[in-house]
């Protein structure tokens, strides 16, 4: 009976989250579930018959016992024929299940569905997540984001924090960044994600607006020093990415950090290597669709401060075309 319940749950998970696998496995899952259910029903039937004393004599009791055992044995044998050996259904199901990064992708999709139900403008959050990763990748190319081996999932935390940063708006805009943190923490850790990533994503979402994060803040003070640095750095990236879509209309479509020369082919066949920033050189971000003198520009001017503090250098955001005409260092 316990095995049947487990298969039933597995069947519903496949049906709801793995539609292609359900199309291939659905009939077998239901058949195995039914076989085990009938075995359980026959056990209950015999126990009920004995307790009710419905047999007139020992002969009738023996006949019915043999019938029930025969029916039970037939179903058990069929279950075993389907689930033993190299062609076992369990082997088929195990092999066909998502592995590694596939599991995280499915879990992320589920988180997106959850966020979409709470976030009144989830398209905005998706754009912000895209911009945040582009900014992070640009900084990484400059050698300005360095993580130890146990912190290599920081970009994943940034992405999830950006996707979920506005779920707190389900109960109104005022103070929603705090509610976003609480909702993410209460959601739990989906399969394929690490608990540390979810905890970090919740903190990053918490500081996407409002008061600047500080090491003595009650949400951060119990973290190790290195983890505090990561959370503050990721929150700084998210704040700037969020400012670039402050109008929620997607007019800033993409961005690049321009202080790293694009790898390009020289006439002699050799390639330039990316160059890192000088000690006091400004970080120039080329944003496609960005314009000076707009609400976006004002938001960027206000929100770039935290990232400037983290990087210890000024940040200049330009339109992509302007940045291409005057690359830094030329």
PDB file of C-alpha atoms in Angstrom:
ATOM      1  CA  UNK A   1       0.000   0.000   0.000  1.00  0.00           C
ATOM      2  CA  UNK A   2       2.856   2.399   0.841  1.00  0.00           C
ATOM      3  CA  UNK A   3       4.509   1.640  -2.500  1.00  0.00           C
ATOM      4  CA  UNK A   4       1.232   2.336  -4.301  1.00  0.00           C
ATOM      5  CA  UNK A   5       0.935   5.729  -2.587  1.00  0.00           C
ATOM      6  CA  UNK A   6       4.505   6.551  -3.619  1.00  0.00           C
ATOM      7  CA  UNK A   7       3.838   5.640  -7.255  1.00  0.00           C
ATOM      8  CA  UNK A   8       0.619   7.659  -7.180  1.00  0.00           C
ATOM      9  CA  UNK A   9       2.519  10.744  -6.031  1.00  0.00           C
ATOM     10  CA  UNK A  10       5.233  10.119  -8.604  1.00  0.00           C
ATOM     11  CA  UNK A  11       2.582   9.813 -11.308  1.00  0.00           C
ATOM     12  CA  UNK A  12       1.003  13.153 -10.353  1.00  0.00           C
ATOM     13  CA  UNK A  13       4.408  14.876 -10.298  1.00  0.00           C
ATOM     14  CA  UNK A  14       5.176  13.578 -13.784  1.00  0.00           C
ATOM     15  CA  UNK A  15       1.710  14.568 -15.014  1.00  0.00           C
ATOM     16  CA  UNK A  16       2.013  18.129 -13.721  1.00  0.00           C
ATOM     17  CA  UNK A  17       5.659  18.939 -14.362  1.00  0.00           C
ATOM     18  CA  UNK A  18       6.920  16.539 -17.048  1.00  0.00           C
ATOM     19  CA  UNK A  19       4.242  16.459 -19.752  1.00  0.00           C
ATOM     20  CA  UNK A  20       6.389  14.714 -22.357  1.00  0.00           C
ATOM     21  CA  UNK A  21       7.413  11.978 -19.942  1.00  0.00           C
ATOM     22  CA  UNK A  22       3.813  11.616 -18.793  1.00  0.00           C
ATOM     23  CA  UNK A  23       2.696  11.007 -22.362  1.00  0.00           C
ATOM     24  CA  UNK A  24       5.187   8.135 -22.604  1.00  0.00           C
ATOM     25  CA  UNK A  25       4.838   6.722 -19.077  1.00  0.00           C
ATOM     26  CA  UNK A  26       1.283   7.582 -18.057  1.00  0.00           C
ATOM     27  CA  UNK A  27      -0.355   4.256 -18.938  1.00  0.00           C
ATOM     28  CA  UNK A  28       2.366   2.180 -17.260  1.00  0.00           C
ATOM     29  CA  UNK A  29       2.293   4.320 -14.143  1.00  0.00           C
ATOM     30  CA  UNK A  30      -1.470   3.958 -13.834  1.00  0.00           C
ATOM     31  CA  UNK A  31      -1.327   0.205 -14.520  1.00  0.00           C
ATOM     32  CA  UNK A  32       1.319  -0.394 -11.839  1.00  0.00           C
ATOM     33  CA  UNK A  33      -0.622   1.797  -9.426  1.00  0.00           C
ATOM     34  CA  UNK A  34      -3.805  -0.209 -10.133  1.00  0.00           C
ATOM     35  CA  UNK A  35      -2.020  -3.553  -9.670  1.00  0.00           C
ATOM     36  CA  UNK A  36      -0.728  -2.561  -6.250  1.00  0.00           C
ATOM     37  CA  UNK A  37      -4.098  -1.071  -5.346  1.00  0.00           C
ATOM     38  CA  UNK A  38      -5.843  -4.348  -6.160  1.00  0.00           C
ATOM     39  CA  UNK A  39      -3.313  -6.296  -4.059  1.00  0.00           C
ATOM     40  CA  UNK A  40      -4.109  -4.011  -1.142  1.00  0.00           C
ATOM     41  CA  UNK A  41      -7.863  -4.353  -1.765  1.00  0.00           C
ATOM     42  CA  UNK A  42      -7.598  -8.165  -1.684  1.00  0.00           C
ATOM     43  CA  UNK A  43      -5.694  -8.004   1.613  1.00  0.00           C
ATOM     44  CA  UNK A  44      -8.370  -5.758   3.094  1.00  0.00           C
ATOM     45  CA  UNK A  45     -11.115  -8.040   1.705  1.00  0.00           C
ATOM     46  CA  UNK A  46      -9.689 -11.105   3.444  1.00  0.00           C
ATOM     47  CA  UNK A  47      -9.157  -9.313   6.765  1.00  0.00           C
ATOM     48  CA  UNK A  48     -12.697  -7.900   6.656  1.00  0.00           C
ATOM     49  CA  UNK A  49     -14.224 -11.295   5.809  1.00  0.00           C
ATOM     50  CA  UNK A  50     -12.431 -13.013   8.697  1.00  0.00           C
ATOM     51  CA  UNK A  51     -13.348 -10.297  11.202  1.00  0.00           C
ATOM     52  CA  UNK A  52     -17.016 -10.355  10.082  1.00  0.00           C
ATOM     53  CA  UNK A  53     -17.170 -14.167  10.432  1.00  0.00           C
ATOM     54  CA  UNK A  54     -18.975 -14.658   7.125  1.00  0.00           C
ATOM     55  CA  UNK A  55     -17.673 -18.200   6.488  1.00  0.00           C
ATOM     56  CA  UNK A  56     -20.105 -20.951   7.454  1.00  0.00           C
ATOM     57  CA  UNK A  57     -17.419 -23.601   7.786  1.00  0.00           C
ATOM     58  CA  UNK A  58     -13.710 -24.245   7.449  1.00  0.00           C
ATOM     59  CA  UNK A  59     -14.134 -25.562   3.897  1.00  0.00           C
ATOM     60  CA  UNK A  60     -15.703 -22.311   2.659  1.00  0.00           C
ATOM     61  CA  UNK A  61     -13.018 -20.349   4.483  1.00  0.00           C
ATOM     62  CA  UNK A  62     -10.268 -22.359   2.797  1.00  0.00           C
ATOM     63  CA  UNK A  63     -11.808 -22.005  -0.685  1.00  0.00           C
ATOM     64  CA  UNK A  64     -12.101 -18.237  -0.420  1.00  0.00           C
ATOM     65  CA  UNK A  65      -8.665 -17.890   1.078  1.00  0.00           C
ATOM     66  CA  UNK A  66      -7.161 -19.756  -1.887  1.00  0.00           C
ATOM     67  CA  UNK A  67      -9.113 -17.623  -4.372  1.00  0.00           C
ATOM     68  CA  UNK A  68      -8.000 -14.390  -2.785  1.00  0.00           C
ATOM     69  CA  UNK A  69      -4.381 -15.568  -2.551  1.00  0.00           C
ATOM     70  CA  UNK A  70      -4.454 -16.632  -6.220  1.00  0.00           C
ATOM     71  CA  UNK A  71      -5.767 -13.232  -7.287  1.00  0.00           C
ATOM     72  CA  UNK A  72      -3.193 -11.511  -5.119  1.00  0.00           C
ATOM     73  CA  UNK A  73      -0.326 -13.660  -6.375  1.00  0.00           C
ATOM     74  CA  UNK A  74      -1.304 -13.035 -10.017  1.00  0.00           C
ATOM     75  CA  UNK A  75      -1.097  -9.277  -9.531  1.00  0.00           C
ATOM     76  CA  UNK A  76       2.139  -9.408  -7.548  1.00  0.00           C
ATOM     77  CA  UNK A  77       3.761 -11.526 -10.247  1.00  0.00           C
ATOM     78  CA  UNK A  78       2.638  -9.105 -12.965  1.00  0.00           C
ATOM     79  CA  UNK A  79       4.048  -6.179 -10.973  1.00  0.00           C
ATOM     80  CA  UNK A  80       7.366  -8.012 -10.582  1.00  0.00           C
ATOM     81  CA  UNK A  81       7.527  -8.888 -14.275  1.00  0.00           C
ATOM     82  CA  UNK A  82       7.187  -5.193 -15.094  1.00  0.00           C
ATOM     83  CA  UNK A  83       9.652  -3.885 -12.517  1.00  0.00           C
ATOM     84  CA  UNK A  84      12.487  -6.458 -12.429  1.00  0.00           C
ATOM     85  CA  UNK A  85      15.430  -7.002 -14.759  1.00  0.00           C
ATOM     86  CA  UNK A  86      17.215  -4.715 -17.243  1.00  0.00           C
ATOM     87  CA  UNK A  87      13.926  -3.708 -18.912  1.00  0.00           C
ATOM     88  CA  UNK A  88      12.352  -2.756 -15.589  1.00  0.00           C
ATOM     89  CA  UNK A  89       9.961   0.182 -15.668  1.00  0.00           C
ATOM     90  CA  UNK A  90      11.870   1.619 -12.728  1.00  0.00           C
ATOM     91  CA  UNK A  91      15.007   1.690 -14.891  1.00  0.00           C
ATOM     92  CA  UNK A  92      13.079   3.327 -17.727  1.00  0.00           C
ATOM     93  CA  UNK A  93      11.645   5.997 -15.432  1.00  0.00           C
ATOM     94  CA  UNK A  94      14.940   6.634 -13.637  1.00  0.00           C
ATOM     95  CA  UNK A  95      16.858   7.014 -16.894  1.00  0.00           C
ATOM     96  CA  UNK A  96      14.238   9.325 -18.382  1.00  0.00           C
ATOM     97  CA  UNK A  97      14.032  11.698 -15.424  1.00  0.00           C
ATOM     98  CA  UNK A  98      15.808  15.062 -15.633  1.00  0.00           C
ATOM     99  CA  UNK A  99      19.329  15.195 -14.225  1.00  0.00           C
ATOM    100  CA  UNK A 100      21.681  17.939 -13.067  1.00  0.00           C
ATOM    101  CA  UNK A 101      20.983  21.284 -14.705  1.00  0.00           C
ATOM    102  CA  UNK A 102      17.715  19.973 -16.176  1.00  0.00           C
ATOM    103  CA  UNK A 103      16.277  19.648 -12.673  1.00  0.00           C
ATOM    104  CA  UNK A 104      17.243  23.230 -11.844  1.00  0.00           C
ATOM    105  CA  UNK A 105      15.653  24.496 -15.071  1.00  0.00           C
ATOM    106  CA  UNK A 106      12.373  22.751 -14.249  1.00  0.00           C
ATOM    107  CA  UNK A 107      12.470  24.037 -10.669  1.00  0.00           C
ATOM    108  CA  UNK A 108      13.183  27.549 -11.952  1.00  0.00           C
ATOM    109  CA  UNK A 109      10.216  27.334 -14.292  1.00  0.00           C
ATOM    110  CA  UNK A 110       8.053  26.360 -11.343  1.00  0.00           C
ATOM    111  CA  UNK A 111       9.369  29.346  -9.375  1.00  0.00           C
ATOM    112  CA  UNK A 112       8.511  31.569 -12.333  1.00  0.00           C
ATOM    113  CA  UNK A 113       4.913  30.314 -12.297  1.00  0.00           C
ATOM    114  CA  UNK A 114       4.734  31.022  -8.566  1.00  0.00           C
ATOM    115  CA  UNK A 115       6.184  34.515  -9.028  1.00  0.00           C
ATOM    116  CA  UNK A 116       3.876  35.294 -11.939  1.00  0.00           C
ATOM    117  CA  UNK A 117       0.879  34.663  -9.704  1.00  0.00           C
ATOM    118  CA  UNK A 118       2.137  37.219  -7.148  1.00  0.00           C
ATOM    119  CA  UNK A 119       4.053  39.804  -9.170  1.00  0.00           C
ATOM    120  CA  UNK A 120       1.716  42.307 -10.902  1.00  0.00           C
ATOM    121  CA  UNK A 121       4.336  42.953 -13.618  1.00  0.00           C
ATOM    122  CA  UNK A 122       6.410  39.795 -13.915  1.00  0.00           C
ATOM    123  CA  UNK A 123       7.588  40.788 -17.402  1.00  0.00           C
ATOM    124  CA  UNK A 124       9.448  43.652 -15.710  1.00  0.00           C
ATOM    125  CA  UNK A 125      11.113  41.234 -13.299  1.00  0.00           C
ATOM    126  CA  UNK A 126      12.206  39.013 -16.185  1.00  0.00           C
ATOM    127  CA  UNK A 127      13.770  41.989 -17.955  1.00  0.00           C
ATOM    128  CA  UNK A 128      15.541  43.038 -14.768  1.00  0.00           C
ATOM    129  CA  UNK A 129      16.887  39.493 -14.306  1.00  0.00           C
ATOM    130  CA  UNK A 130      18.259  39.543 -17.857  1.00  0.00           C
ATOM    131  CA  UNK A 131      19.937  42.928 -17.365  1.00  0.00           C
ATOM    132  CA  UNK A 132      21.328  41.881 -13.991  1.00  0.00           C
ATOM    133  CA  UNK A 133      23.015  38.824 -15.486  1.00  0.00           C
ATOM    134  CA  UNK A 134      24.401  40.866 -18.382  1.00  0.00           C
ATOM    135  CA  UNK A 135      25.879  43.356 -15.925  1.00  0.00           C
ATOM    136  CA  UNK A 136      27.282  40.551 -13.773  1.00  0.00           C
ATOM    137  CA  UNK A 137      28.871  38.871 -16.802  1.00  0.00           C
ATOM    138  CA  UNK A 138      30.405  42.163 -17.896  1.00  0.00           C
ATOM    139  CA  UNK A 139      31.899  42.726 -14.461  1.00  0.00           C
ATOM    140  CA  UNK A 140      33.180  39.168 -14.420  1.00  0.00           C
ATOM    141  CA  UNK A 141      34.895  39.729 -17.765  1.00  0.00           C
ATOM    142  CA  UNK A 142      36.634  42.731 -16.168  1.00  0.00           C
ATOM    143  CA  UNK A 143      37.839  40.548 -13.328  1.00  0.00           C
ATOM    144  CA  UNK A 144      35.695  42.475 -10.874  1.00  0.00           C
ATOM    145  CA  UNK A 145      33.606  39.579  -9.546  1.00  0.00           C
ATOM    146  CA  UNK A 146      35.685  36.881  -7.897  1.00  0.00           C
ATOM    147  CA  UNK A 147      34.139  33.950  -6.059  1.00  0.00           C
ATOM    148  CA  UNK A 148      35.721  31.036  -4.284  1.00  0.00           C
ATOM    149  CA  UNK A 149      34.661  27.507  -5.211  1.00  0.00           C
ATOM    150  CA  UNK A 150      31.936  27.388  -2.571  1.00  0.00           C
ATOM    151  CA  UNK A 151      30.473  30.676  -3.868  1.00  0.00           C
ATOM    152  CA  UNK A 152      30.304  29.830  -7.566  1.00  0.00           C
ATOM    153  CA  UNK A 153      26.487  29.784  -7.459  1.00  0.00           C
ATOM    154  CA  UNK A 154      26.321  33.524  -6.777  1.00  0.00           C
ATOM    155  CA  UNK A 155      25.041  34.329 -10.331  1.00  0.00           C
ATOM    156  CA  UNK A 156      22.208  31.836  -9.830  1.00  0.00           C
ATOM    157  CA  UNK A 157      21.242  33.606  -6.609  1.00  0.00           C
ATOM    158  CA  UNK A 158      21.316  36.939  -8.446  1.00  0.00           C
ATOM    159  CA  UNK A 159      19.071  35.613 -11.205  1.00  0.00           C
ATOM    160  CA  UNK A 160      16.540  34.137  -8.805  1.00  0.00           C
ATOM    161  CA  UNK A 161      16.569  37.204  -6.562  1.00  0.00           C
ATOM    162  CA  UNK A 162      15.925  39.404  -9.608  1.00  0.00           C
ATOM    163  CA  UNK A 163      13.096  37.189 -10.859  1.00  0.00           C
ATOM    164  CA  UNK A 164      11.392  37.220  -7.465  1.00  0.00           C
ATOM    165  CA  UNK A 165      12.220  40.720  -6.244  1.00  0.00           C
ATOM    166  CA  UNK A 166       8.652  42.015  -6.654  1.00  0.00           C
ATOM    167  CA  UNK A 167       6.602  39.041  -5.377  1.00  0.00           C
ATOM    168  CA  UNK A 168       5.937  41.074  -2.222  1.00  0.00           C
ATOM    169  CA  UNK A 169       3.777  43.421  -4.299  1.00  0.00           C
ATOM    170  CA  UNK A 170       1.004  40.842  -4.012  1.00  0.00           C
ATOM    171  CA  UNK A 171       0.032  42.702  -0.831  1.00  0.00           C
ATOM    172  CA  UNK A 172       0.799  46.210  -2.042  1.00  0.00           C
ATOM    173  CA  UNK A 173       3.812  48.205  -3.145  1.00  0.00           C
ATOM    174  CA  UNK A 174       4.707  49.818   0.188  1.00  0.00           C
ATOM    175  CA  UNK A 175       7.473  47.843   1.871  1.00  0.00           C
ATOM    176  CA  UNK A 176       7.180  45.089  -0.712  1.00  0.00           C
ATOM    177  CA  UNK A 177      10.948  44.420  -0.718  1.00  0.00           C
ATOM    178  CA  UNK A 178      10.699  43.160   2.860  1.00  0.00           C
ATOM    179  CA  UNK A 179       7.703  40.978   2.056  1.00  0.00           C
ATOM    180  CA  UNK A 180       9.504  39.624  -1.006  1.00  0.00           C
ATOM    181  CA  UNK A 181      12.291  38.359   1.259  1.00  0.00           C
ATOM    182  CA  UNK A 182       9.792  36.780   3.637  1.00  0.00           C
ATOM    183  CA  UNK A 183       7.848  35.081   0.844  1.00  0.00           C
ATOM    184  CA  UNK A 184      10.985  33.661  -0.787  1.00  0.00           C
ATOM    185  CA  UNK A 185      12.222  32.340   2.545  1.00  0.00           C
ATOM    186  CA  UNK A 186       8.829  30.805   3.328  1.00  0.00           C
ATOM    187  CA  UNK A 187       8.588  29.195  -0.111  1.00  0.00           C
ATOM    188  CA  UNK A 188      11.290  26.686   0.740  1.00  0.00           C
ATOM    189  CA  UNK A 189      13.962  25.114  -1.450  1.00  0.00           C
ATOM    190  CA  UNK A 190      12.752  23.505  -4.683  1.00  0.00           C
ATOM    191  CA  UNK A 191      14.421  20.341  -5.975  1.00  0.00           C
ATOM    192  CA  UNK A 192      17.512  21.261  -7.973  1.00  0.00           C
ATOM    193  CA  UNK A 193      18.330  24.362  -5.930  1.00  0.00           C
ATOM    194  CA  UNK A 194      20.507  24.694  -2.859  1.00  0.00           C
ATOM    195  CA  UNK A 195      19.101  26.122   0.356  1.00  0.00           C
ATOM    196  CA  UNK A 196      22.001  28.617   0.505  1.00  0.00           C
ATOM    197  CA  UNK A 197      21.095  29.946  -2.954  1.00  0.00           C
ATOM    198  CA  UNK A 198      17.474  30.514  -1.958  1.00  0.00           C
ATOM    199  CA  UNK A 199      18.476  32.227   1.278  1.00  0.00           C
ATOM    200  CA  UNK A 200      20.894  34.467  -0.608  1.00  0.00           C
ATOM    201  CA  UNK A 201      18.309  35.235  -3.318  1.00  0.00           C
ATOM    202  CA  UNK A 202      15.844  36.315  -0.630  1.00  0.00           C
ATOM    203  CA  UNK A 203      18.380  38.761   0.809  1.00  0.00           C
ATOM    204  CA  UNK A 204      19.286  40.120  -2.620  1.00  0.00           C
ATOM    205  CA  UNK A 205      15.589  40.738  -3.313  1.00  0.00           C
ATOM    206  CA  UNK A 206      15.262  42.398   0.108  1.00  0.00           C
ATOM    207  CA  UNK A 207      17.846  45.039  -0.797  1.00  0.00           C
ATOM    208  CA  UNK A 208      16.794  45.778  -4.376  1.00  0.00           C
ATOM    209  CA  UNK A 209      15.365  49.061  -3.064  1.00  0.00           C
ATOM    210  CA  UNK A 210      15.026  51.030   0.152  1.00  0.00           C
ATOM    211  CA  UNK A 211      17.810  51.441   2.675  1.00  0.00           C
ATOM    212  CA  UNK A 212      21.272  50.417   1.511  1.00  0.00           C
ATOM    213  CA  UNK A 213      22.511  47.087   2.879  1.00  0.00           C
ATOM    214  CA  UNK A 214      25.036  47.362   5.694  1.00  0.00           C
ATOM    215  CA  UNK A 215      26.963  44.661   7.525  1.00  0.00           C
ATOM    216  CA  UNK A 216      25.224  45.516  10.817  1.00  0.00           C
ATOM    217  CA  UNK A 217      21.739  45.263   9.299  1.00  0.00           C
ATOM    218  CA  UNK A 218      19.680  42.667  11.151  1.00  0.00           C
ATOM    219  CA  UNK A 219      19.183  40.656   7.939  1.00  0.00           C
ATOM    220  CA  UNK A 220      22.954  40.464   7.340  1.00  0.00           C
ATOM    221  CA  UNK A 221      24.716  40.692  10.686  1.00  0.00           C
ATOM    222  CA  UNK A 222      24.664  36.928  11.364  1.00  0.00           C
ATOM    223  CA  UNK A 223      26.319  36.074   8.027  1.00  0.00           C
ATOM    224  CA  UNK A 224      30.010  35.412   7.606  1.00  0.00           C
ATOM    225  CA  UNK A 225      32.009  38.347   6.271  1.00  0.00           C
ATOM    226  CA  UNK A 226      32.518  36.824   2.802  1.00  0.00           C
ATOM    227  CA  UNK A 227      28.827  36.048   2.470  1.00  0.00           C
ATOM    228  CA  UNK A 228      27.928  39.612   3.470  1.00  0.00           C
ATOM    229  CA  UNK A 229      30.173  40.877   0.661  1.00  0.00           C
ATOM    230  CA  UNK A 230      28.492  38.625  -1.895  1.00  0.00           C
ATOM    231  CA  UNK A 231      24.961  39.625  -0.883  1.00  0.00           C
ATOM    232  CA  UNK A 232      25.810  43.339  -0.935  1.00  0.00           C
ATOM    233  CA  UNK A 233      27.558  43.019  -4.316  1.00  0.00           C
ATOM    234  CA  UNK A 234      24.643  41.138  -5.888  1.00  0.00           C
ATOM    235  CA  UNK A 235      22.131  43.588  -4.397  1.00  0.00           C
ATOM    236  CA  UNK A 236      24.152  46.448  -5.905  1.00  0.00           C
ATOM    237  CA  UNK A 237      23.931  44.837  -9.348  1.00  0.00           C
ATOM    238  CA  UNK A 238      20.195  44.242  -8.948  1.00  0.00           C
ATOM    239  CA  UNK A 239      19.526  47.833  -7.861  1.00  0.00           C
ATOM    240  CA  UNK A 240      21.169  49.201 -10.991  1.00  0.00           C
ATOM    241  CA  UNK A 241      19.456  46.658 -13.269  1.00  0.00           C
ATOM    242  CA  UNK A 242      16.113  47.503 -11.678  1.00  0.00           C
ATOM    243  CA  UNK A 243      16.737  51.217 -12.234  1.00  0.00           C
ATOM    244  CA  UNK A 244      17.333  50.558 -15.934  1.00  0.00           C
ATOM    245  CA  UNK A 245      13.720  49.352 -16.187  1.00  0.00           C
ATOM    246  CA  UNK A 246      12.226  51.759 -13.661  1.00  0.00           C
ATOM    247  CA  UNK A 247       9.538  52.766 -16.176  1.00  0.00           C
ATOM    248  CA  UNK A 248       8.535  49.107 -16.660  1.00  0.00           C
ATOM    249  CA  UNK A 249       8.415  49.494 -20.426  1.00  0.00           C
ATOM    250  CA  UNK A 250      11.519  47.589 -21.486  1.00  0.00           C
ATOM    251  CA  UNK A 251      13.058  50.427 -23.471  1.00  0.00           C
ATOM    252  CA  UNK A 252      16.520  49.449 -22.216  1.00  0.00           C
ATOM    253  CA  UNK A 253      16.927  46.183 -24.077  1.00  0.00           C
ATOM    254  CA  UNK A 254      20.449  45.063 -23.220  1.00  0.00           C
ATOM    255  CA  UNK A 255      23.724  46.301 -21.798  1.00  0.00           C
ATOM    256  CA  UNK A 256      27.453  45.697 -22.026  1.00  0.00           C
ATOM    257  CA  UNK A 257      30.389  46.757 -19.907  1.00  0.00           C
ATOM    258  CA  UNK A 258      32.524  48.665 -22.395  1.00  0.00           C
ATOM    259  CA  UNK A 259      35.797  48.766 -20.477  1.00  0.00           C
ATOM    260  CA  UNK A 260      36.705  45.326 -21.746  1.00  0.00           C
ATOM    261  CA  UNK A 261      37.710  45.338 -25.385  1.00  0.00           C
ATOM    262  CA  UNK A 262      35.709  42.931 -27.474  1.00  0.00           C
ATOM    263  CA  UNK A 263      37.804  40.055 -28.756  1.00  0.00           C
ATOM    264  CA  UNK A 264      38.475  40.867 -32.366  1.00  0.00           C
ATOM    265  CA  UNK A 265      40.549  39.590 -35.244  1.00  0.00           C
ATOM    266  CA  UNK A 266      43.744  41.440 -36.058  1.00  0.00           C
ATOM    267  CA  UNK A 267      45.008  41.663 -39.596  1.00  0.00           C
ATOM    268  CA  UNK A 268      47.924  39.373 -38.700  1.00  0.00           C
ATOM    269  CA  UNK A 269      45.628  36.668 -37.400  1.00  0.00           C
ATOM    270  CA  UNK A 270      46.158  37.241 -33.658  1.00  0.00           C
ATOM    271  CA  UNK A 271      43.409  38.243 -31.232  1.00  0.00           C
ATOM    272  CA  UNK A 272      43.336  40.956 -28.605  1.00  0.00           C
ATOM    273  CA  UNK A 273      42.931  39.789 -25.051  1.00  0.00           C
ATOM    274  CA  UNK A 274      40.331  41.493 -22.826  1.00  0.00           C
ATOM    275  CA  UNK A 275      41.914  44.297 -20.806  1.00  0.00           C
ATOM    276  CA  UNK A 276      41.084  44.892 -17.153  1.00  0.00           C
ATOM    277  CA  UNK A 277      40.183  48.291 -15.735  1.00  0.00           C
ATOM    278  CA  UNK A 278      42.766  50.693 -14.436  1.00  0.00           C
ATOM    279  CA  UNK A 279      42.817  51.472 -10.728  1.00  0.00           C
ATOM    280  CA  UNK A 280      40.791  54.692 -10.947  1.00  0.00           C
ATOM    281  CA  UNK A 281      39.136  54.168 -14.309  1.00  0.00           C
ATOM    282  CA  UNK A 282      35.389  54.658 -14.554  1.00  0.00           C
ATOM    283  CA  UNK A 283      33.196  51.699 -15.347  1.00  0.00           C
ATOM    284  CA  UNK A 284      31.324  52.491 -18.558  1.00  0.00           C
ATOM    285  CA  UNK A 285      28.094  50.624 -19.246  1.00  0.00           C
ATOM    286  CA  UNK A 286      26.618  50.772 -22.739  1.00  0.00           C
ATOM    287  CA  UNK A 287      22.859  50.311 -22.526  1.00  0.00           C
ATOM    288  CA  UNK A 288      20.845  49.812 -25.692  1.00  0.00           C
ATOM    289  CA  UNK A 289      17.812  52.108 -25.571  1.00  0.00           C
ATOM    290  CA  UNK A 290      19.127  54.245 -22.695  1.00  0.00           C
ATOM    291  CA  UNK A 291      18.747  58.039 -22.986  1.00  0.00           C
ATOM    292  CA  UNK A 292      20.025  60.879 -20.815  1.00  0.00           C
ATOM    293  CA  UNK A 293      17.552  63.242 -19.194  1.00  0.00           C
ATOM    294  CA  UNK A 294      14.860  60.588 -18.714  1.00  0.00           C
ATOM    295  CA  UNK A 295      13.236  59.010 -15.666  1.00  0.00           C
ATOM    296  CA  UNK A 296      15.505  56.027 -16.235  1.00  0.00           C
ATOM    297  CA  UNK A 297      18.604  58.234 -16.194  1.00  0.00           C
ATOM    298  CA  UNK A 298      17.476  59.808 -12.917  1.00  0.00           C
ATOM    299  CA  UNK A 299      16.871  56.385 -11.376  1.00  0.00           C
ATOM    300  CA  UNK A 300      20.281  55.167 -12.546  1.00  0.00           C
ATOM    301  CA  UNK A 301      21.952  58.251 -11.042  1.00  0.00           C
ATOM    302  CA  UNK A 302      20.334  57.436  -7.699  1.00  0.00           C
ATOM    303  CA  UNK A 303      20.869  53.685  -7.680  1.00  0.00           C
ATOM    304  CA  UNK A 304      24.402  53.350  -9.053  1.00  0.00           C
ATOM    305  CA  UNK A 305      25.915  54.545  -5.771  1.00  0.00           C
ATOM    306  CA  UNK A 306      25.959  51.135  -4.068  1.00  0.00           C
ATOM    307  CA  UNK A 307      27.718  49.458  -6.980  1.00  0.00           C
ATOM    308  CA  UNK A 308      30.199  52.347  -7.174  1.00  0.00           C
ATOM    309  CA  UNK A 309      30.930  51.801  -3.490  1.00  0.00           C
ATOM    310  CA  UNK A 310      31.386  48.066  -3.957  1.00  0.00           C
ATOM    311  CA  UNK A 311      33.647  48.475  -7.007  1.00  0.00           C
ATOM    312  CA  UNK A 312      35.438  51.545  -5.623  1.00  0.00           C
ATOM    313  CA  UNK A 313      35.133  53.407  -8.914  1.00  0.00           C
ATOM    314  CA  UNK A 314      32.619  55.704 -10.643  1.00  0.00           C
ATOM    315  CA  UNK A 315      30.043  54.297 -13.054  1.00  0.00           C
ATOM    316  CA  UNK A 316      28.991  55.984 -16.274  1.00  0.00           C
ATOM    317  CA  UNK A 317      25.944  54.707 -18.163  1.00  0.00           C
ATOM    318  CA  UNK A 318      25.723  55.692 -21.836  1.00  0.00           C
ATOM    319  CA  UNK A 319      23.650  54.776 -24.825  1.00  0.00           C
ATOM    320  CA  UNK A 320      25.157  51.840 -26.669  1.00  0.00           C
ATOM    321  CA  UNK A 321      25.851  53.908 -29.810  1.00  0.00           C
ATOM    322  CA  UNK A 322      27.666  56.660 -27.900  1.00  0.00           C
ATOM    323  CA  UNK A 323      29.805  54.155 -26.053  1.00  0.00           C
ATOM    324  CA  UNK A 324      30.814  52.464 -29.317  1.00  0.00           C
ATOM    325  CA  UNK A 325      31.961  55.773 -30.839  1.00  0.00           C
ATOM    326  CA  UNK A 326      34.226  56.617 -27.909  1.00  0.00           C
ATOM    327  CA  UNK A 327      35.597  53.464 -26.297  1.00  0.00           C
ATOM    328  CA  UNK A 328      37.480  54.034 -23.056  1.00  0.00           C
ATOM    329  CA  UNK A 329      41.258  54.048 -23.419  1.00  0.00           C
ATOM    330  CA  UNK A 330      41.275  54.941 -27.156  1.00  0.00           C
TER     331      UNK A 330
END
